[in-house]
XYZ file of C-alpha atoms in Angstrom:
773
model
C 83.330 63.103 91.931
C 83.760 60.250 89.566
C 86.412 57.525 90.022
C 87.909 55.993 86.844
C 90.963 53.928 86.125
C 93.671 54.836 83.642
C 96.516 52.425 82.897
C 95.838 50.631 86.163
C 95.859 53.820 88.288
C 92.569 55.036 89.852
C 91.793 58.756 90.027
C 88.785 60.877 91.027
C 87.641 63.857 88.922
C 84.519 66.099 88.815
C 81.610 64.751 86.972
C 81.601 66.114 83.475
C 85.315 65.894 83.147
C 86.946 64.394 80.167
C 89.294 61.326 80.062
C 92.096 63.921 79.152
C 91.414 65.846 82.470
C 91.825 62.604 84.438
C 94.912 61.696 82.640
C 96.449 65.156 83.395
C 95.501 64.847 86.982
C 97.433 61.513 87.101
C 100.351 62.898 85.183
C 99.618 60.390 82.356
C 100.643 61.804 79.006
C 98.261 61.189 76.057
C 99.480 62.469 72.660
C 97.362 65.305 71.295
C 97.437 68.237 68.978
C 94.096 70.026 68.903
C 93.533 69.786 72.746
C 94.553 72.671 74.897
C 93.469 73.048 78.562
C 92.580 76.736 78.067
C 90.563 76.173 74.974
C 87.218 74.482 74.090
C 87.161 70.868 72.874
C 87.460 70.416 69.139
C 88.268 66.653 68.873
C 89.437 67.177 65.302
C 92.974 65.761 65.367
C 92.138 62.321 66.844
C 95.657 61.887 68.028
C 94.497 61.359 71.594
C 92.583 58.026 70.752
C 92.597 55.781 73.735
C 91.070 52.263 74.386
C 88.054 52.382 76.646
C 86.848 49.050 78.018
C 83.547 47.883 76.443
C 83.822 50.671 73.806
C 83.794 49.076 70.276
C 86.450 51.371 68.988
C 89.154 53.829 70.319
C 87.816 57.111 71.659
C 89.299 60.613 71.820
C 90.479 61.250 75.431
C 89.791 65.025 74.999
C 86.122 64.592 74.227
C 85.097 61.369 76.118
C 83.266 62.179 79.347
C 84.258 60.180 82.360
C 81.766 57.706 83.909
C 81.995 55.804 87.176
C 83.996 52.676 86.874
C 85.451 53.467 83.391
C 88.644 51.733 82.525
C 90.872 53.420 80.142
C 94.143 52.156 78.431
C 96.203 54.902 76.871
C 99.120 52.663 75.812
C 97.476 49.383 74.916
C 98.280 47.906 71.511
C 94.884 49.031 70.281
C 95.319 52.567 71.494
C 98.901 52.863 70.130
C 97.854 51.407 66.744
C 95.051 53.878 66.535
C 97.477 56.752 67.379
C 99.997 55.587 64.808
C 97.314 55.411 62.178
C 96.370 59.001 62.901
C 99.940 60.162 62.681
C 100.230 58.425 59.305
C 97.185 60.454 58.054
C 98.485 63.745 59.453
C 101.905 63.252 57.628
C 100.330 62.571 54.249
C 100.436 66.171 53.216
C 102.921 67.603 55.723
C 105.933 68.921 53.993
C 109.382 67.315 54.608
C 111.077 70.590 55.473
C 112.081 70.049 59.155
C 115.618 71.113 58.533
C 114.595 74.691 57.586
C 111.385 74.916 59.634
C 111.519 77.600 62.345
C 109.620 75.259 64.692
C 112.292 72.631 64.434
C 113.508 71.456 67.789
C 110.227 72.591 69.596
C 107.674 71.003 67.172
C 104.984 68.932 68.711
C 104.399 67.151 65.438
C 108.094 66.342 64.988
C 108.202 65.027 68.706
C 105.234 62.709 68.255
C 106.313 61.530 64.863
C 109.333 60.059 66.491
C 107.112 57.962 68.729
C 104.182 57.253 66.534
C 105.375 57.755 62.979
C 106.671 55.209 60.554
C 109.989 55.164 58.884
C 108.508 55.689 55.448
C 105.171 56.602 54.001
C 102.816 54.483 51.942
C 101.557 57.604 50.078
C 103.470 58.529 46.992
C 101.121 61.231 45.619
C 102.174 64.899 45.516
C 101.690 66.794 48.616
C 99.222 69.558 48.682
C 100.376 73.196 48.465
C 98.763 76.097 50.428
C 99.265 79.571 49.184
C 101.188 81.789 51.858
C 99.245 84.577 53.490
C 100.223 88.045 54.812
C 98.990 88.179 58.391
C 100.856 91.404 59.213
C 104.147 92.194 60.937
C 103.947 89.883 63.833
C 102.550 86.397 62.805
C 104.009 84.701 59.678
C 101.678 82.533 57.658
C 104.254 81.758 54.937
C 104.185 78.089 55.451
C 100.559 77.220 55.800
C 101.098 73.866 53.975
C 102.351 72.615 57.295
C 99.011 73.251 59.012
C 97.236 70.191 60.346
C 93.926 72.009 60.981
C 94.003 71.633 64.810
C 92.122 74.975 64.930
C 93.882 76.050 68.138
C 94.561 79.556 66.593
C 90.939 79.864 65.495
C 89.530 78.881 68.939
C 92.119 81.218 70.603
C 90.808 84.082 68.788
C 87.197 83.437 69.473
C 87.457 82.428 73.076
C 90.420 84.255 74.630
C 91.343 87.179 72.352
C 87.619 87.815 71.654
C 87.930 88.307 68.043
C 87.846 85.728 65.170
C 90.805 86.913 63.053
C 91.482 83.415 61.547
C 89.052 80.827 60.345
C 88.912 77.615 58.285
C 87.681 77.598 54.628
C 87.280 74.665 52.196
C 86.665 71.000 52.943
C 88.673 67.795 52.920
C 92.255 68.265 51.524
C 91.256 71.833 50.440
C 90.673 72.878 54.020
C 92.939 75.773 55.142
C 93.239 78.379 57.832
C 93.186 81.898 56.629
C 92.483 85.431 57.699
C 89.486 87.422 56.499
C 89.786 88.665 52.904
C 92.332 91.425 52.762
C 92.703 91.549 56.619
C 95.848 91.130 58.754
C 95.887 90.017 62.317
C 95.714 93.017 64.592
C 94.557 91.657 68.034
C 96.770 92.798 70.964
C 97.027 89.085 71.865
C 97.781 87.619 68.493
C 101.257 86.344 69.334
C 99.774 83.601 71.438
C 98.638 81.771 68.310
C 102.277 81.297 67.487
C 102.768 79.454 70.819
C 99.582 77.416 70.312
C 100.425 76.213 66.787
C 101.757 72.555 67.283
C 103.538 72.618 63.976
C 105.447 75.383 62.001
C 102.464 76.851 60.283
C 102.273 80.032 62.357
C 105.693 81.476 63.347
C 107.051 84.708 64.678
C 107.830 87.087 61.924
C 110.363 89.190 63.897
C 112.105 86.041 65.171
C 111.910 84.107 61.932
C 115.207 82.483 60.770
C 117.286 84.328 63.352
C 118.099 81.400 65.724
C 117.451 77.727 66.341
C 115.680 76.779 69.576
C 118.664 74.699 70.855
C 120.999 77.706 70.333
C 118.902 79.774 72.768
C 119.475 80.028 76.557
C 116.232 80.583 78.647
C 115.973 83.024 81.425
C 112.969 84.071 83.658
C 111.894 87.574 83.710
C 108.823 89.882 84.420
C 107.172 92.215 81.903
C 108.003 95.845 82.453
C 104.928 97.113 80.636
C 101.335 97.119 82.035
C 100.321 96.515 85.662
C 99.843 92.772 85.438
C 103.443 91.786 85.671
C 103.231 88.952 83.170
C 105.862 86.200 83.759
C 108.282 85.765 80.869
C 110.882 83.406 79.422
C 113.442 85.628 77.740
C 115.498 83.613 75.137
C 119.076 84.778 74.497
C 121.727 84.098 71.897
C 125.147 85.803 71.644
C 124.343 88.221 74.366
C 121.151 89.443 72.651
C 117.536 88.969 73.379
C 116.048 86.932 70.415
C 112.597 85.966 71.550
C 110.216 86.443 74.532
C 107.779 83.697 75.435
C 105.137 83.312 78.303
C 106.131 81.618 81.557
C 103.051 79.852 82.723
C 101.632 81.273 85.989
C 97.963 80.696 86.520
C 97.767 83.242 89.355
C 99.102 86.130 87.013
C 99.153 85.667 83.171
C 98.021 81.969 82.950
C 99.896 80.826 79.798
C 99.352 84.066 77.762
C 101.264 87.280 77.189
C 100.216 90.266 75.162
C 101.998 91.320 71.974
C 103.534 94.197 73.793
C 105.100 91.846 76.263
C 106.135 89.402 73.485
C 107.617 91.634 70.766
C 108.828 94.795 72.603
C 112.203 93.180 72.877
C 113.138 94.716 69.469
C 113.255 98.024 71.160
C 116.217 96.848 73.217
C 118.387 96.988 70.068
C 117.016 100.303 68.817
C 119.359 102.608 66.746
C 119.155 105.366 69.363
C 120.328 103.217 72.356
C 122.536 105.319 74.626
C 125.627 103.434 75.412
C 128.176 106.069 76.703
C 127.785 108.908 79.194
C 127.470 112.275 77.461
C 127.853 115.900 78.487
C 126.715 118.977 76.613
C 129.650 121.470 76.386
C 129.487 124.655 74.473
C 126.295 123.508 72.880
C 127.795 120.245 71.669
C 127.394 116.758 72.992
C 130.585 114.866 73.869
C 131.140 111.378 75.185
C 132.763 111.127 78.600
C 133.631 108.372 81.127
C 131.295 107.687 84.011
C 133.568 109.310 86.725
C 133.533 112.560 84.774
C 129.788 112.525 84.156
C 128.741 111.608 87.702
C 131.190 114.148 89.277
C 129.700 116.816 86.876
C 126.115 115.910 88.067
C 127.066 115.905 91.664
C 128.844 119.280 91.410
C 125.877 120.786 89.699
C 123.302 119.512 92.070
C 125.268 120.771 95.021
C 125.674 124.268 93.432
C 121.960 124.491 92.583
C 121.097 123.489 96.146
C 123.449 126.099 97.500
C 122.192 128.908 95.261
C 118.459 128.122 95.206
C 117.738 125.998 98.323
C 116.517 122.522 98.854
C 113.351 122.807 96.822
C 115.177 123.428 93.587
C 115.533 119.850 92.703
C 112.841 117.610 91.219
C 113.378 113.938 90.297
C 110.931 112.132 88.075
C 110.715 108.534 86.994
C 108.374 106.376 85.054
C 106.467 103.635 86.946
C 108.133 101.125 84.632
C 111.288 101.581 86.700
C 112.167 98.889 89.328
C 111.437 99.037 93.071
C 115.177 99.272 93.676
C 115.752 102.153 91.260
C 112.755 104.143 92.712
C 113.848 103.553 96.289
C 117.317 104.930 95.711
C 115.946 107.851 93.744
C 113.587 108.995 96.438
C 116.327 108.364 98.994
C 118.699 110.595 97.042
C 116.014 113.262 96.472
C 115.134 113.457 100.185
C 118.723 113.395 101.238
C 119.286 116.593 98.996
C 116.556 118.171 100.944
C 113.785 117.934 98.389
C 110.455 116.021 98.618
C 109.745 116.592 94.845
C 110.028 113.028 93.670
C 107.329 111.364 91.630
C 106.333 108.748 89.114
C 102.619 109.970 88.587
C 103.639 111.692 85.263
C 100.252 111.499 83.508
C 98.170 112.510 86.558
C 96.749 115.983 86.936
C 94.848 115.782 90.255
C 96.982 115.254 93.320
C 94.202 115.780 95.903
C 94.071 112.149 97.071
C 96.390 111.341 99.995
C 97.013 108.301 102.057
C 96.149 105.795 99.374
C 98.197 103.126 97.736
C 96.080 102.226 94.706
C 95.897 98.588 93.723
C 93.450 96.206 92.135
C 91.703 95.456 95.416
C 91.694 91.643 94.940
C 93.679 88.945 93.346
C 93.998 88.650 89.605
C 92.230 85.305 89.828
C 89.319 86.810 91.853
C 89.078 89.625 89.144
C 88.421 86.834 86.624
C 85.552 85.260 88.775
C 83.467 88.471 89.258
C 79.723 88.396 88.858
C 79.374 92.203 88.286
C 82.057 94.664 87.218
C 81.792 98.414 86.854
C 84.856 99.931 84.971
C 85.265 103.620 85.034
C 87.549 105.487 82.579
C 89.448 102.723 80.961
C 90.631 101.871 77.417
C 90.330 98.419 78.753
C 91.565 96.236 75.838
C 94.593 98.338 75.036
C 95.605 99.476 78.600
C 95.147 96.007 80.220
C 94.961 93.339 77.535
C 95.551 90.378 79.909
C 93.002 91.704 82.561
C 90.622 92.194 79.648
C 90.900 88.426 78.737
C 90.060 87.607 82.393
C 87.080 89.841 82.401
C 86.046 88.499 78.899
C 85.983 84.910 80.217
C 83.925 86.060 83.225
C 81.344 87.713 80.949
C 81.121 84.767 78.851
C 80.318 82.818 82.034
C 77.439 85.069 82.900
C 79.053 88.095 84.497
C 77.580 91.585 83.783
C 79.954 94.324 82.849
C 79.099 98.136 83.059
C 81.278 100.924 81.930
C 81.539 104.720 82.269
C 83.838 106.091 79.639
C 84.222 108.757 77.019
C 84.325 106.318 74.003
C 82.133 103.302 73.200
C 85.026 101.199 71.977
C 84.533 97.508 71.117
C 85.827 95.663 74.167
C 85.109 92.316 72.413
C 82.761 91.275 75.185
C 79.090 91.956 75.944
C 78.627 95.121 77.956
C 75.339 94.982 79.750
C 75.046 98.773 80.682
C 77.139 101.741 79.635
C 77.239 105.458 80.103
C 79.214 107.289 77.355
C 79.974 110.905 78.307
C 82.497 113.546 77.625
C 85.231 113.638 80.375
C 83.962 116.726 81.990
C 80.651 114.930 82.639
C 82.085 111.842 84.214
C 81.575 113.054 87.800
C 78.059 114.132 86.922
C 77.378 110.748 85.394
C 78.899 109.023 88.538
C 76.721 111.343 90.741
C 73.627 110.008 88.942
C 74.618 106.417 89.566
C 75.283 107.288 93.259
C 71.756 108.737 93.409
C 70.303 105.598 91.658
C 72.107 103.247 94.016
C 70.964 105.235 97.049
C 67.351 104.991 95.855
C 67.672 101.200 95.028
C 69.213 100.399 98.427
C 66.974 102.799 100.278
C 69.988 104.524 101.910
C 70.890 108.247 102.273
C 72.862 109.628 99.494
C 76.018 111.599 100.486
C 75.636 115.251 101.293
C 75.018 117.307 98.266
C 73.497 114.488 96.177
C 69.884 115.273 96.978
C 67.778 116.208 93.974
C 70.087 114.601 91.427
C 68.022 112.963 88.693
C 69.461 109.619 87.497
C 69.219 108.818 83.752
C 68.036 105.531 82.489
C 71.698 104.591 81.730
C 72.730 105.374 85.320
C 69.808 103.423 86.713
C 70.868 100.410 84.555
C 74.381 100.561 85.961
C 73.022 100.920 89.472
C 70.708 97.879 88.993
C 73.686 95.845 87.946
C 75.741 96.859 90.940
C 73.021 96.055 93.522
C 72.663 92.544 92.129
C 75.072 89.668 92.039
C 77.496 88.479 94.755
C 81.112 88.930 93.619
C 81.268 92.547 92.535
C 84.109 94.957 91.682
C 84.247 98.608 90.834
C 87.506 99.733 89.148
C 89.077 103.058 88.078
C 90.995 102.807 84.812
C 94.005 104.697 83.565
C 91.895 107.611 82.154
C 89.887 108.016 85.400
C 93.229 108.267 87.387
C 94.601 110.795 84.886
C 91.369 112.801 84.965
C 91.349 116.325 86.320
C 88.807 115.312 88.883
C 90.435 112.038 89.756
C 90.047 112.532 93.461
C 86.331 113.154 93.256
C 85.842 110.147 90.968
C 87.678 107.983 93.455
C 85.523 109.174 96.302
C 82.309 108.566 94.458
C 83.292 105.176 93.304
C 84.480 104.268 96.757
C 81.059 105.196 98.126
C 79.382 103.046 95.415
C 81.632 100.094 96.422
C 80.795 100.517 100.162
C 77.022 100.676 99.543
C 76.750 97.834 97.043
C 79.178 95.388 98.811
C 81.631 95.642 95.757
C 85.412 95.577 96.086
C 86.938 98.821 95.045
C 90.151 98.850 93.012
C 92.319 100.646 90.534
C 93.547 99.152 87.145
C 97.046 100.321 87.651
C 98.867 101.800 84.672
C 102.466 100.339 84.768
C 104.519 97.477 85.929
C 105.538 99.098 89.089
C 102.855 101.694 89.736
C 102.031 99.991 93.197
C 105.790 99.687 93.971
C 106.313 103.389 93.512
C 103.756 104.117 96.333
C 105.464 101.370 98.573
C 108.834 102.935 98.476
C 107.266 106.484 98.841
C 108.530 107.725 95.439
C 105.481 109.930 95.075
C 106.152 112.835 97.231
C 105.170 115.773 94.986
C 102.035 117.716 95.863
C 101.339 119.039 92.323
C 101.544 117.514 88.785
C 104.905 117.149 87.352
C 106.425 120.351 85.728
C 103.710 122.545 87.278
C 106.227 124.299 89.346
C 109.393 125.016 87.393
C 112.565 123.720 89.155
C 116.238 124.573 88.599
C 117.359 120.984 88.471
C 115.713 117.888 87.131
C 116.748 114.284 87.236
C 114.675 112.118 84.894
C 114.744 108.363 85.198
C 113.477 106.611 82.046
C 111.303 109.546 81.392
C 110.553 111.104 77.871
C 108.617 114.141 79.052
C 107.162 115.137 75.782
C 105.643 111.569 75.572
C 105.136 110.654 79.187
C 103.886 113.899 80.769
C 100.226 114.860 81.335
C 100.986 118.299 79.710
C 103.849 118.118 77.350
C 103.876 121.812 76.755
C 104.416 122.654 80.487
C 107.084 119.843 80.651
C 109.225 121.205 77.892
C 108.861 124.786 79.032
C 109.912 123.820 82.512
C 112.913 121.826 81.299
C 114.079 124.576 78.971
C 114.234 127.006 82.010
C 116.120 124.684 84.308
C 119.825 125.169 85.107
C 120.522 121.423 84.898
C 118.624 118.497 83.389
C 120.044 114.999 84.026
C 118.555 112.335 81.753
C 118.994 108.729 82.980
C 117.770 106.593 80.091
C 118.582 103.637 77.767
C 118.055 105.836 74.795
C 119.298 109.137 73.389
C 116.619 111.803 73.828
C 116.038 115.216 75.290
C 119.188 116.502 73.499
C 117.661 119.977 73.272
C 117.050 120.551 76.994
C 119.277 118.026 78.706
C 122.771 118.721 80.028
C 123.814 115.126 80.881
C 122.889 111.813 79.349
C 123.555 108.793 81.500
C 123.018 105.288 79.853
C 121.038 103.062 82.216
C 119.798 99.568 81.617
C 116.432 98.567 80.326
C 114.730 95.617 82.193
C 116.652 92.998 80.292
C 119.973 94.217 81.533
C 119.341 94.811 85.171
C 117.993 92.929 88.174
C 115.062 94.215 90.105
C 111.536 93.956 91.452
C 108.080 94.949 90.113
C 105.028 95.120 92.291
C 101.988 94.302 90.095
C 98.400 95.518 90.341
C 97.387 92.828 92.929
C 100.390 93.685 95.182
C 102.559 90.738 94.161
C 106.257 91.495 94.372
C 108.113 89.744 91.636
C 111.955 89.891 91.401
C 113.883 89.006 88.281
C 117.544 88.917 87.074
C 119.019 90.516 84.019
C 118.925 88.343 81.040
C 121.782 89.895 79.107
C 124.839 91.946 80.078
C 124.474 95.711 79.972
C 125.284 97.050 76.512
C 128.798 98.638 76.322
C 128.964 101.336 78.964
C 125.392 101.020 80.038
C 124.950 100.426 83.755
C 121.907 99.411 85.893
C 120.192 102.581 87.228
C 120.368 101.465 90.793
C 124.196 101.315 90.506
C 124.260 104.660 88.959
C 122.142 106.131 91.774
C 124.235 104.360 94.434
C 127.429 105.697 93.172
C 125.948 109.249 92.633
C 124.818 109.076 96.383
C 128.454 108.144 97.306
C 129.939 111.064 95.325
C 127.512 113.433 96.976
C 128.588 112.155 100.377
C 125.132 111.006 101.373
C 124.653 108.428 104.036
C 122.917 104.939 103.376
C 124.043 104.419 99.851
C 126.200 101.326 100.556
C 124.750 98.426 98.587
C 126.436 95.604 96.881
C 123.425 94.006 95.212
C 119.949 95.012 94.137
C 118.589 92.329 96.556
C 120.071 94.291 99.446
C 117.996 97.299 98.348
C 114.864 95.179 97.875
C 115.289 93.615 101.310
C 115.562 97.094 102.830
C 112.138 97.896 101.363
C 110.343 94.684 101.680
C 112.094 92.928 104.488
C 114.486 90.039 104.207
C 112.729 87.309 102.376
C 109.325 88.659 103.077
C 107.652 89.934 99.817
C 104.213 90.500 101.386
C 103.256 94.088 100.881
C 99.386 93.615 101.620
C 99.638 95.768 104.710
C 100.787 98.682 102.639
C 97.981 98.482 100.112
C 95.112 100.858 100.564
C 92.380 102.089 98.173
C 90.330 103.779 100.940
C 90.558 107.608 100.737
C 89.300 109.987 103.437
C 87.925 112.342 100.812
C 84.091 112.622 100.866
C 82.087 112.090 97.739
C 81.219 115.316 95.951
C 78.171 115.710 93.668
C 78.401 117.346 90.233
C 75.677 118.268 87.652
C 78.101 119.873 85.237
C 77.179 119.785 81.529
C 79.911 119.927 78.871
C 79.793 122.977 76.774
C 82.906 123.518 74.673
C 84.826 121.011 72.643
C 87.070 118.981 74.839
C 89.903 116.441 74.339
C 89.866 112.746 75.104
C 93.568 111.400 75.106
C 94.240 107.757 75.117
C 97.747 106.320 75.365
C 97.782 103.792 72.505
C 99.186 100.347 73.585
C 102.330 100.649 71.482
C 103.186 104.270 72.528
C 103.002 103.541 76.197
C 106.615 103.373 77.231
C 110.102 103.969 75.896
C 110.911 100.297 74.970
C 107.637 99.672 73.239
C 107.848 102.941 71.183
C 111.118 101.568 69.609
C 109.931 98.049 68.854
C 110.024 97.993 65.005
C 107.457 95.313 64.410
C 104.997 96.680 66.950
C 105.248 100.086 65.327
C 103.923 98.597 62.047
C 100.699 97.476 63.688
C 97.410 99.303 63.190
C 97.437 100.286 66.919
C 100.713 102.172 66.231
C 99.385 104.252 63.392
C 99.990 107.998 63.655
C 97.240 109.585 65.671
C 94.188 111.014 64.023
C 91.726 113.538 65.131
C 88.537 111.452 65.934
C 85.433 113.667 65.691
C 81.964 112.815 66.536
C 79.436 112.961 63.632
C 77.806 116.137 65.100
C 81.159 117.966 65.484
C 82.259 116.932 62.043
C 79.128 118.154 60.381
C 79.442 121.415 62.420
C 82.975 121.925 61.085
C 82.198 120.738 57.538
C 84.726 117.935 57.899
C 84.569 114.490 56.346
C 86.800 111.537 56.964
C 90.273 112.026 55.432
C 90.173 115.734 55.666
C 93.125 117.566 57.381
C 92.245 119.436 60.621
C 94.323 121.630 62.925
C 93.905 120.910 66.706
C 95.097 123.556 69.043
C 95.769 123.538 72.849
C 97.422 126.463 74.552
C 100.260 127.634 72.427
C 100.689 124.334 70.582
C 98.931 122.721 67.682
C 99.056 119.669 65.482
C 97.889 119.041 61.968
C 96.120 115.682 61.756
C 93.948 113.626 59.499
C 90.361 113.511 60.544
C 88.132 110.555 61.165
C 84.547 110.448 62.110
C 83.727 108.181 65.063
C 80.197 107.657 66.054
C 81.327 106.186 69.396
C 82.212 109.525 70.729
C 80.173 112.126 72.657
C 78.943 115.040 70.550
C 81.423 117.603 71.710
C 84.518 115.496 72.137
C 87.647 115.049 70.071
C 89.903 111.937 70.571
C 93.591 112.744 70.033
C 96.072 110.244 71.260
C 98.900 111.276 73.684
C 102.496 109.856 73.883
C 103.224 110.348 70.142
C 105.749 112.828 68.496
C 102.934 114.279 66.283
C 100.770 115.310 69.222
C 103.616 116.230 71.660
C 103.106 119.969 71.003
C 99.614 119.817 72.415
C 98.661 120.568 76.109
C 96.839 118.610 78.735
C 95.387 115.114 78.043
C 92.044 116.491 79.120
C 90.406 119.961 78.722
C 89.376 122.368 76.096
C 90.756 121.996 72.571
C 90.186 123.933 69.277
C 89.594 122.090 66.090
C 89.374 123.779 62.646
C 89.709 122.685 59.048
C 93.389 122.951 58.177
C 92.413 124.500 54.734
C 90.693 127.413 56.640
C 93.697 128.126 58.796
C 95.302 131.555 58.073
């Protein structure tokens, strides 16, 4: 540790720290623009000049290493005069458009100009003009003349997002930040550049000119999307969500959020919002009051139970639902005599029992791994913020290995990889098990004798047996895989033998919470066994189910389908539509991937006749005459599940399965499907966010063919092909992707254009559309 003095106060900091770090530790503010604690040092704005004793001139605090006995003055006449001179230079070309600037009221340059600027300028020359750029639907670069070249946005892209989408061209007064020629900004983390911009050069295109910062009320919330549970600040005006920003929490999302978290709020005002209960009568939909709708539902469920028995009811919810909603849903289901309640809509293998899958470690520990092996994950798109943690670890020397069906660019160095068709994943994992057993000189599990490990498998094994802090993780695709249980068992054996922590990269905001409240009681995949009554909470079966064909067929046969949703959908098969609140209009709790329970309040009032789902389920339980449905607040429900004031769920988390590892030597023969869930198709709110749906990641799905398969079919990129599964098909534009296994076709799920297809994995037929008769 090194002791220095700043403004008369002594402080100790680690050797190699900068003066700015010491000032931050003391709580001493030094003005700055280019410095950011999460980015590398640029030292190009010079606003943080301070006086250092014995130094001939002021030095930048952000780039001056501490030394023992150093005496620093941040507010001396010399330092302040230097800072004022820098401010004068920065304002030479800055336009005088504060009254119309979207950054007004929260502009770092505006704030510091008050303290360090002059009342007038000595420069009378014309200010420079920078041509506006089109950076896409999320980030506005219309006023780049305001840019002060702090390069925060450039460094963020390179260091955190992993892709350099913006850069600086020109020199001197001709310097400007721009995107690559003809390119827009498409990173799943791009919105953070808006927060980082200390002036009004980069602004939010969806929010632009819709409100002033001082008109907005600020409320804390938690992201309802991926499993990280990013902390949010939701900004509200006139009862509507106008903007979403990150709430800094170093243990969860640091100071970042993904674009899905940031811009999905547009979906809250979608044109198809359901705001009044509706019943289908005589084939026509009619709006009714809540009492009529709930009594109709209660009467129908009672009749079906009486006529068809307890097992006639199935309730399904997305794992984006709150802990309170899922607890009441499972409670109602079991009180009606059924155990068929579930949130694992995209899973097809239910052989695992007794587990509550979670990350296996804290999110901070995840970012400090030496070795990581990720199995079956579209990592960047499924878990954008976890990917940034892993990217930072890899930059620091960690080794990443993957087993997957696509060799996507993860924007980080992958030291070893196995790319195989999904049907060969267990075989590939079996080879890695064999290689680890040989490397560790331990006995392989029964049935693994004689399995020959490929060079790629040996490379993964070599990585796993080295290093100290190690983790093996199953991604979304691995959990959705038809052999998910066997993959889990093999990965678990690898973790035990290599000393790695075994975890699951959970799919949604409350995947862990669903297990904790016992909302996963089904023994078979959703819609496998047709039921007479369905209650769907936030579920769009044609987009959220593993097999949309089976889902729609089962719903069409049912006597009653109750849809509880914030949106109008399912009009063909539903009998009742009940408008329930999205995350912004209800209080609740999400349990994230590390087992952290995070409660939040509603940020705006429910829209018109919309009601929080926990209230709807409570009243429905009362009408049905069920015991234990007397709650006044969502907190009372939460406390029933988690204990009063105790949010520690660690005792309920368990990745260890009793299932033994099973070997496989299967080789893929026919053409098979790889189905990803694109980042902006993943849940109901995101699917309706207008700006996100204009992004490249939200483009209509294509049929991605390997070069070998494309050549076999005589297809070139841009041709139209017909893909068929079961009795459904889709006509898609083909593209050739060299990152796929030879006999694989990548066709995205969760989109209207592919909703007629079958399972996310399995055999698929592809033919040139022109040849279809």
